[in-house]
PDB file of C-alpha atoms in Angstrom:
ATOM      1  CA  MET A   1     -29.178 -60.239  82.164  1.00 47.00           C
ATOM      2  CA  ASN A   2     -32.471 -59.251  83.658  1.00 50.00           C
ATOM      3  CA  LYS A   3     -35.855 -59.698  82.002  1.00 52.00           C
ATOM      4  CA  ASN A   4     -35.794 -56.154  80.572  1.00 51.00           C
ATOM      5  CA  THR A   5     -32.539 -56.641  78.645  1.00 52.00           C
ATOM      6  CA  ILE A   6     -32.832 -56.493  74.866  1.00 51.00           C
ATOM      7  CA  SER A   7     -30.952 -59.442  73.389  1.00 50.00           C
ATOM      8  CA  LYS A   8     -28.758 -58.955  70.325  1.00 51.00           C
ATOM      9  CA  GLY A   9     -27.126 -61.176  67.727  1.00 53.00           C
ATOM     10  CA  ASN A  10     -28.026 -64.863  67.743  1.00 52.00           C
ATOM     11  CA  ASN A  11     -30.475 -64.410  70.597  1.00 53.00           C
ATOM     12  CA  MET A  12     -32.754 -61.952  68.758  1.00 54.00           C
ATOM     13  CA  LYS A  13     -35.456 -64.588  68.310  1.00 61.00           C
ATOM     14  CA  ASN A  14     -35.455 -65.156  72.083  1.00 63.00           C
ATOM     15  CA  ASN A  15     -35.962 -61.479  72.873  1.00 64.00           C
ATOM     16  CA  PRO A  16     -37.434 -61.320  76.406  1.00 66.00           C
ATOM     17  CA  ILE A  17     -39.360 -58.114  75.657  1.00 66.00           C
ATOM     18  CA  LYS A  18     -41.039 -59.701  72.638  1.00 65.00           C
ATOM     19  CA  ALA A  19     -41.913 -62.790  74.699  1.00 63.00           C
ATOM     20  CA  LYS A  20     -43.348 -60.563  77.415  1.00 65.00           C
ATOM     21  CA  ALA A  21     -45.474 -58.704  74.851  1.00 62.00           C
ATOM     22  CA  ILE A  22     -46.837 -61.994  73.510  1.00 62.00           C
ATOM     23  CA  ASN A  23     -47.700 -63.144  77.039  1.00 64.00           C
ATOM     24  CA  VAL A  24     -49.509 -59.866  77.754  1.00 65.00           C
ATOM     25  CA  GLY A  25     -51.460 -60.302  74.529  1.00 66.00           C
ATOM     26  CA  ALA A  26     -52.484 -63.815  75.521  1.00 68.00           C
ATOM     27  CA  THR A  27     -53.575 -62.597  78.954  1.00 74.00           C
ATOM     28  CA  ASN A  28     -55.602 -59.779  77.432  1.00 77.00           C
ATOM     29  CA  ASN A  29     -57.185 -62.208  74.963  1.00 83.00           C
ATOM     30  CA  ALA A  30     -58.188 -64.548  77.800  1.00 84.00           C
ATOM     31  CA  LYS A  31     -59.667 -61.613  79.715  1.00 86.00           C
ATOM     32  CA  LEU A  32     -61.517 -60.475  76.603  1.00 88.00           C
ATOM     33  CA  GLN A  33     -62.936 -63.955  76.035  1.00 90.00           C
ATOM     34  CA  ALA A  34     -64.087 -64.143  79.675  1.00 92.00           C
ATOM     35  CA  TYR A  35     -65.680 -60.695  79.393  1.00 93.00           C
ATOM     36  CA  LYS A  36     -67.452 -61.628  76.147  1.00 94.00           C
ATOM     37  CA  LYS A  37     -68.804 -64.795  77.777  1.00 94.00           C
ATOM     38  CA  ALA A  38     -70.052 -62.872  80.815  1.00 96.00           C
ATOM     39  CA  VAL A  39     -71.767 -60.261  78.639  1.00 96.00           C
ATOM     40  CA  THR A  40     -73.336 -62.934  76.432  1.00 96.00           C
ATOM     41  CA  ASP A  41     -74.577 -64.876  79.463  1.00 96.00           C
ATOM     42  CA  LYS A  42     -76.089 -61.728  80.996  1.00 96.00           C
ATOM     43  CA  ALA A  43     -77.796 -60.818  77.712  1.00 96.00           C
ATOM     44  CA  THR A  44     -79.184 -64.356  77.406  1.00 96.00           C
ATOM     45  CA  GLN A  45     -80.599 -64.130  80.936  1.00 97.00           C
ATOM     46  CA  GLU A  46     -82.252 -60.800  80.131  1.00 96.00           C
ATOM     47  CA  ILE A  47     -83.746 -62.169  76.900  1.00 96.00           C
ATOM     48  CA  ASN A  48     -85.097 -65.237  78.707  1.00 96.00           C
ATOM     49  CA  LYS A  49     -86.678 -63.023  81.370  1.00 96.00           C
ATOM     50  CA  ILE A  50     -88.340 -60.859  78.718  1.00 96.00           C
ATOM     51  CA  GLU A  51     -89.647 -63.956  76.923  1.00 96.00           C
ATOM     52  CA  GLU A  52     -91.108 -65.264  80.204  1.00 95.00           C
ATOM     53  CA  ASP A  53     -92.746 -61.885  80.859  1.00 94.00           C
ATOM     54  CA  ILE A  54     -94.285 -61.886  77.372  1.00 94.00           C
ATOM     55  CA  LYS A  55     -95.646 -65.418  77.846  1.00 93.00           C
ATOM     56  CA  SER A  56     -97.081 -64.425  81.208  1.00 93.00           C
ATOM     57  CA  LEU A  57     -98.774 -61.357  79.724  1.00 92.00           C
ATOM     58  CA  GLU A  58    -100.196 -63.414  76.856  1.00 90.00           C
ATOM     59  CA  GLN A  59    -101.623 -65.992  79.273  1.00 90.00           C
ATOM     60  CA  ASN A  60    -103.188 -63.291  81.445  1.00 87.00           C
ATOM     61  CA  LYS A  61    -104.707 -61.622  78.394  1.00 79.00           C
ATOM     62  CA  ILE A  62    -106.758 -64.703  77.448  1.00 62.00           C
TER      63      ILE A  62
END
């Protein structure tokens, strides 16, 4: 049997297609988590830069 064969009978719980779908889901979840972290980090950097700019403007105003 190759990896695309649909198992029948006693081997239904070991269905290779189902296992492949679960693995794809896990990969997509890991990619999503990495993307969310990258976006959050970038947003945090932007917020910190804005806060520094505001502090600088406030100091120059006085």
